[in-house]
Every structure is written in structure tokens, then in C-alpha cells.
Amino acid sequence: VAVIAITGKGGVGKTTVAALLVRWLVSEGRGPVLAVDADSNANFNELLGVTFLSTVGGIREEARALVKIDPGMSKQDFLGMKIRQALVEQDGYDLLVMGRPEGPGCYCYANNVLRDSINQLASGYRNLVIDCEAGMEHLSRRTLLDIDYLITVSDPSVRGLHTAGRISELLEELRTRVRHRCLAINKIGAAEQPLTARQQEAVAGSGFRDIFFLPFDPAVAAMDSTGGSVDGIGTDSPVRKGVAAMMRKIIIEGK
Ligand SMILES: Nc1ncnc2c1ncn2[C@@H]1O[C@H](COP(=O)(O)OP(=O)(O)OP(=O)(O)O)[C@@H](O)[C@H]1O
Ligand SMILES: [Mg+2]
């Protein structure tokens, strides 16, 4: 399984990119995909156009409160079953919503078993797409999986680019292993418009070697105003093409 994690500061377009990525993987026959919403303010489902009933956080609370399980069923089996029930099953992909994060230093039994169940579940997929919460801390606590492709999304602002650099740096200090990392600068004005000298400096200082540009796309704004899924973004819209080009470079050409 290839693990693709989307990170970056708040509001830069992580969930939009993550949803477009799931669509791209499925349309290219690169499923089955497991979409994981690791943002406690879960809305990955909205951009995918589906609804969910339960979250991993909810299951953890339930398991903690639980005294008696059916005789003949271990807690491990019970939690594994609950996780499978929480999956939103779609054509080519499934969605799992993490929900409320565990508190810091939560090493409760249910949590460890849940991690095992999720890691085991993940092995049944070809690709995992994790929509992370803004910032980096959660990524390390929420999964024990190594990351194959870490996509840090940023807006083109100089401050935003600096933040992207810091997020990437922070990762170096974490236990999580990352095979490939890249920077996706989203909401770029016009594709041919070069970055200003200050922006270029910020990009150079961010420490990323692989940089991709995703255009600002009115189709995304239009979709947003109606609250629809990314299916409202036409197949030949600039941002969809940008995501496809980025994915081809990263995954197929192995950049
Ligand atoms: N390429 C784009 N062109 C135009 N608008 C965009 C583009 N990408 C994202 N947006 C808009 O930016 C806003 C934030 O997008 P999104 O929710 O995907 O960001 P996020 O990083 O997941 O935010 P959060 O940190 O709150 O989870 C939305 O209004 C979205 O429609
Ligand atoms: Mg989001």
C-alpha cells in the first residue's frame, strides 16, 4: 500500500486536493483507495459527496465505556468489526473518518487495538489518501504508518511558504518516515505568471526540491458556494489538470 498524506496550514486547500486525488486515483484504475479523514473537523466526506455515521474516535469512546462484549468475541474482534462498519464503501474507494483525536498520552488499550485494526485494514488497499489536520502534530500520533508521499499544500503568500517550510522541517523531528515529499503551491494566479522574487526566495528557503503549481480555479469557488462535492469541478478545469499532472509526476514518474 502507498500512503499519501496531505498536510499544510489551515485553509490552503488540503481537503480539495485530497478529494481530487482520490478521484484521480480511482479514475486511473489505481484503486482500491482508502480515504482517511484525519481532521477532527471532518469534511473530507463533503468534498467526496458522501455521508458517514461513525468515527474511530467515537468507537474508541464506546469501547472504553463498554463493560461486557458478546461472549465469544474478543475486544480486538469487536473493535475490528466496528471499524469495518464505520467504513463508507464507494465505487473504487472507501472512507474512514478518524473524528475526535485521542488526548495526548492516550495509550489506552482500545487505542492500540484500533491502530492495529487500521494498519491491518490499510494493507488491503492499493493507495491511502490521508487528509491531515492543519499542522503536523496529529500525523505522528494518529498513525504508525510510514508515509510514501507527503504533499504539503501552501498558498503562494510569502508567509504561507515559510510555514510550509517549517511544517516540513518539523517532520524531520518526528518519528514518521517519509519517502518522498513535495510542495504544492495552490491558488496560483495565472499558470504562466512567475512568482515574485520574494516568493521564489521563500520557495528556495522552504527546503523542498519538488514543487508543483496548482492554479486558482473559479470552478472550485463555484463548487464551494453550492456546498457540493468535487464532482462539480469539470474534468478539464485547471485545478483538476494540475492535480493530475502532479500525481503523474509523483507516482508514475516516481519523482
Ligand atoms: N485551486 C483553488 N482555486 C480556488 N479556490 C480554492 C482552490 N483550492 C481551494 N480553494 C478554496 O479554499 C478554501 C479552503 O479549501 P479546503 O477546505 O480544501 O482547505 P483546507 O486546507 O482543507 O482547510 P482546513 O485547514 O480548514 O481543513 C475553500 O473555500 C476552497 O474552495
Ligand atoms: Mg480540510
PDB file of C-alpha atoms in Angstrom, residues 13-101:
ATOM      1  CA  GLY A  13      -6.796  23.625   0.010  1.00  0.00           C
ATOM      2  CA  LYS A  14      -5.717  20.318   1.600  1.00  0.00           C
ATOM      3  CA  THR A  15      -9.148  18.705   1.510  1.00  0.00           C
ATOM      4  CA  THR A  16      -9.887  19.929  -2.009  1.00  0.00           C
ATOM      5  CA  VAL A  17      -6.591  18.487  -3.256  1.00  0.00           C
ATOM      6  CA  ALA A  18      -7.136  15.263  -1.290  1.00  0.00           C
ATOM      7  CA  ALA A  19     -10.599  14.728  -2.799  1.00  0.00           C
ATOM      8  CA  LEU A  20      -9.369  15.447  -6.329  1.00  0.00           C
ATOM      9  CA  LEU A  21      -6.558  12.999  -5.694  1.00  0.00           C
ATOM     10  CA  VAL A  22      -8.959  10.236  -4.674  1.00  0.00           C
ATOM     11  CA  ARG A  23     -10.967  10.852  -7.849  1.00  0.00           C
ATOM     12  CA  TRP A  24      -7.806  10.771  -9.943  1.00  0.00           C
ATOM     13  CA  LEU A  25      -6.545   7.510  -8.418  1.00  0.00           C
ATOM     14  CA  VAL A  26      -9.919   5.822  -8.918  1.00  0.00           C
ATOM     15  CA  SER A  27     -10.314   7.083 -12.491  1.00  0.00           C
ATOM     16  CA  GLU A  28      -6.808   5.863 -13.343  1.00  0.00           C
ATOM     17  CA  GLY A  29      -7.658   2.403 -12.045  1.00  0.00           C
ATOM     18  CA  ARG A  30      -5.338   2.809  -9.064  1.00  0.00           C
ATOM     19  CA  GLY A  31      -7.858   1.632  -6.543  1.00  0.00           C
ATOM     20  CA  PRO A  32      -8.894   0.390  -4.184  1.00  0.00           C
ATOM     21  CA  VAL A  33      -8.240   3.617  -2.309  1.00  0.00           C
ATOM     22  CA  LEU A  34      -8.761   4.181   1.395  1.00  0.00           C
ATOM     23  CA  ALA A  35      -9.547   7.838   2.046  1.00  0.00           C
ATOM     24  CA  VAL A  36      -8.791   8.752   5.658  1.00  0.00           C
ATOM     25  CA  ASP A  37     -10.150  11.922   7.198  1.00  0.00           C
ATOM     26  CA  ALA A  38      -7.650  12.712   9.952  1.00  0.00           C
ATOM     27  CA  ASP A  39      -9.002  16.214  10.596  1.00  0.00           C
ATOM     28  CA  SER A  40     -11.114  16.408  13.760  1.00  0.00           C
ATOM     29  CA  ASN A  41     -13.248  18.945  11.908  1.00  0.00           C
ATOM     30  CA  ALA A  42     -14.160  16.263   9.407  1.00  0.00           C
ATOM     31  CA  ASN A  43     -15.288  17.463   5.969  1.00  0.00           C
ATOM     32  CA  PHE A  44     -13.409  15.218   3.529  1.00  0.00           C
ATOM     33  CA  ASN A  45     -16.724  13.374   3.087  1.00  0.00           C
ATOM     34  CA  GLU A  46     -18.452  16.514   1.854  1.00  0.00           C
ATOM     35  CA  LEU A  47     -15.951  17.063  -0.921  1.00  0.00           C
ATOM     36  CA  LEU A  48     -16.215  13.378  -1.818  1.00  0.00           C
ATOM     37  CA  GLY A  49     -20.002  13.699  -1.800  1.00  0.00           C
ATOM     38  CA  VAL A  50     -20.741  11.038   0.845  1.00  0.00           C
ATOM     39  CA  THR A  51     -22.011  10.878   4.428  1.00  0.00           C
ATOM     40  CA  PHE A  52     -20.647   8.924   7.373  1.00  0.00           C
ATOM     41  CA  LEU A  53     -22.202   7.505  10.517  1.00  0.00           C
ATOM     42  CA  SER A  54     -19.384   6.740  12.924  1.00  0.00           C
ATOM     43  CA  THR A  55     -15.811   7.753  13.574  1.00  0.00           C
ATOM     44  CA  VAL A  56     -12.788   5.980  15.013  1.00  0.00           C
ATOM     45  CA  GLY A  57     -12.837   8.436  17.932  1.00  0.00           C
ATOM     46  CA  GLY A  58     -16.435   7.507  18.644  1.00  0.00           C
ATOM     47  CA  ILE A  59     -15.593   3.812  18.552  1.00  0.00           C
ATOM     48  CA  ARG A  60     -12.741   4.405  20.998  1.00  0.00           C
ATOM     49  CA  GLU A  61     -15.090   6.130  23.460  1.00  0.00           C
ATOM     50  CA  GLU A  62     -17.644   3.385  23.056  1.00  0.00           C
ATOM     51  CA  ALA A  63     -15.036   0.700  23.677  1.00  0.00           C
ATOM     52  CA  ARG A  64     -13.773   2.443  26.799  1.00  0.00           C
ATOM     53  CA  ALA A  65     -17.254   2.627  28.255  1.00  0.00           C
ATOM     54  CA  LEU A  66     -18.021  -0.927  27.327  1.00  0.00           C
ATOM     55  CA  VAL A  67     -18.051  -3.449  30.139  1.00  0.00           C
ATOM     56  CA  LYS A  68     -19.321  -6.557  28.500  1.00  0.00           C
ATOM     57  CA  ILE A  69     -18.949  -7.737  24.933  1.00  0.00           C
ATOM     58  CA  ASP A  70     -20.820 -10.672  23.438  1.00  0.00           C
ATOM     59  CA  PRO A  71     -19.454 -13.862  24.906  1.00  0.00           C
ATOM     60  CA  GLY A  72     -17.142 -15.472  22.416  1.00  0.00           C
ATOM     61  CA  MET A  73     -15.981 -12.168  20.953  1.00  0.00           C
ATOM     62  CA  SER A  74     -12.708 -10.589  21.988  1.00  0.00           C
ATOM     63  CA  LYS A  75     -12.380  -6.843  22.349  1.00  0.00           C
ATOM     64  CA  GLN A  76      -9.992  -6.939  19.423  1.00  0.00           C
ATOM     65  CA  ASP A  77     -12.554  -8.662  17.186  1.00  0.00           C
ATOM     66  CA  PHE A  78     -15.216  -6.269  18.388  1.00  0.00           C
ATOM     67  CA  LEU A  79     -13.153  -3.179  17.522  1.00  0.00           C
ATOM     68  CA  GLY A  80     -12.131  -4.632  14.175  1.00  0.00           C
ATOM     69  CA  MET A  81     -15.796  -5.214  13.377  1.00  0.00           C
ATOM     70  CA  LYS A  82     -16.713  -1.679  14.425  1.00  0.00           C
ATOM     71  CA  ILE A  83     -14.015  -0.207  12.185  1.00  0.00           C
ATOM     72  CA  ARG A  84     -15.277  -2.170   9.212  1.00  0.00           C
ATOM     73  CA  GLN A  85     -18.798  -0.952   9.951  1.00  0.00           C
ATOM     74  CA  ALA A  86     -17.554   2.642  10.082  1.00  0.00           C
ATOM     75  CA  LEU A  87     -16.191   2.388   6.527  1.00  0.00           C
ATOM     76  CA  VAL A  88     -18.154   4.315   3.934  1.00  0.00           C
ATOM     77  CA  GLU A  89     -17.926   1.997   0.935  1.00  0.00           C
ATOM     78  CA  GLN A  90     -17.973   3.523  -2.515  1.00  0.00           C
ATOM     79  CA  ASP A  91     -17.019   2.551  -6.036  1.00  0.00           C
ATOM     80  CA  GLY A  92     -13.229   2.289  -6.067  1.00  0.00           C
ATOM     81  CA  TYR A  93     -12.663   3.802  -2.651  1.00  0.00           C
ATOM     82  CA  ASP A  94     -13.723   3.642   0.989  1.00  0.00           C
ATOM     83  CA  LEU A  95     -13.723   6.470   3.515  1.00  0.00           C
ATOM     84  CA  LEU A  96     -12.729   6.194   7.171  1.00  0.00           C
ATOM     85  CA  VAL A  97     -13.282   9.194   9.447  1.00  0.00           C
ATOM     86  CA  MET A  98     -10.971   9.483  12.459  1.00  0.00           C
ATOM     87  CA  GLY A  99     -13.068  12.045  14.327  1.00  0.00           C
ATOM     88  CA  ARG A 100     -12.000  13.355  17.699  1.00  0.00           C
ATOM     89  CA  PRO A 101      -8.313  12.775  18.356  1.00  0.00           C
TER      90      PRO A 101
END
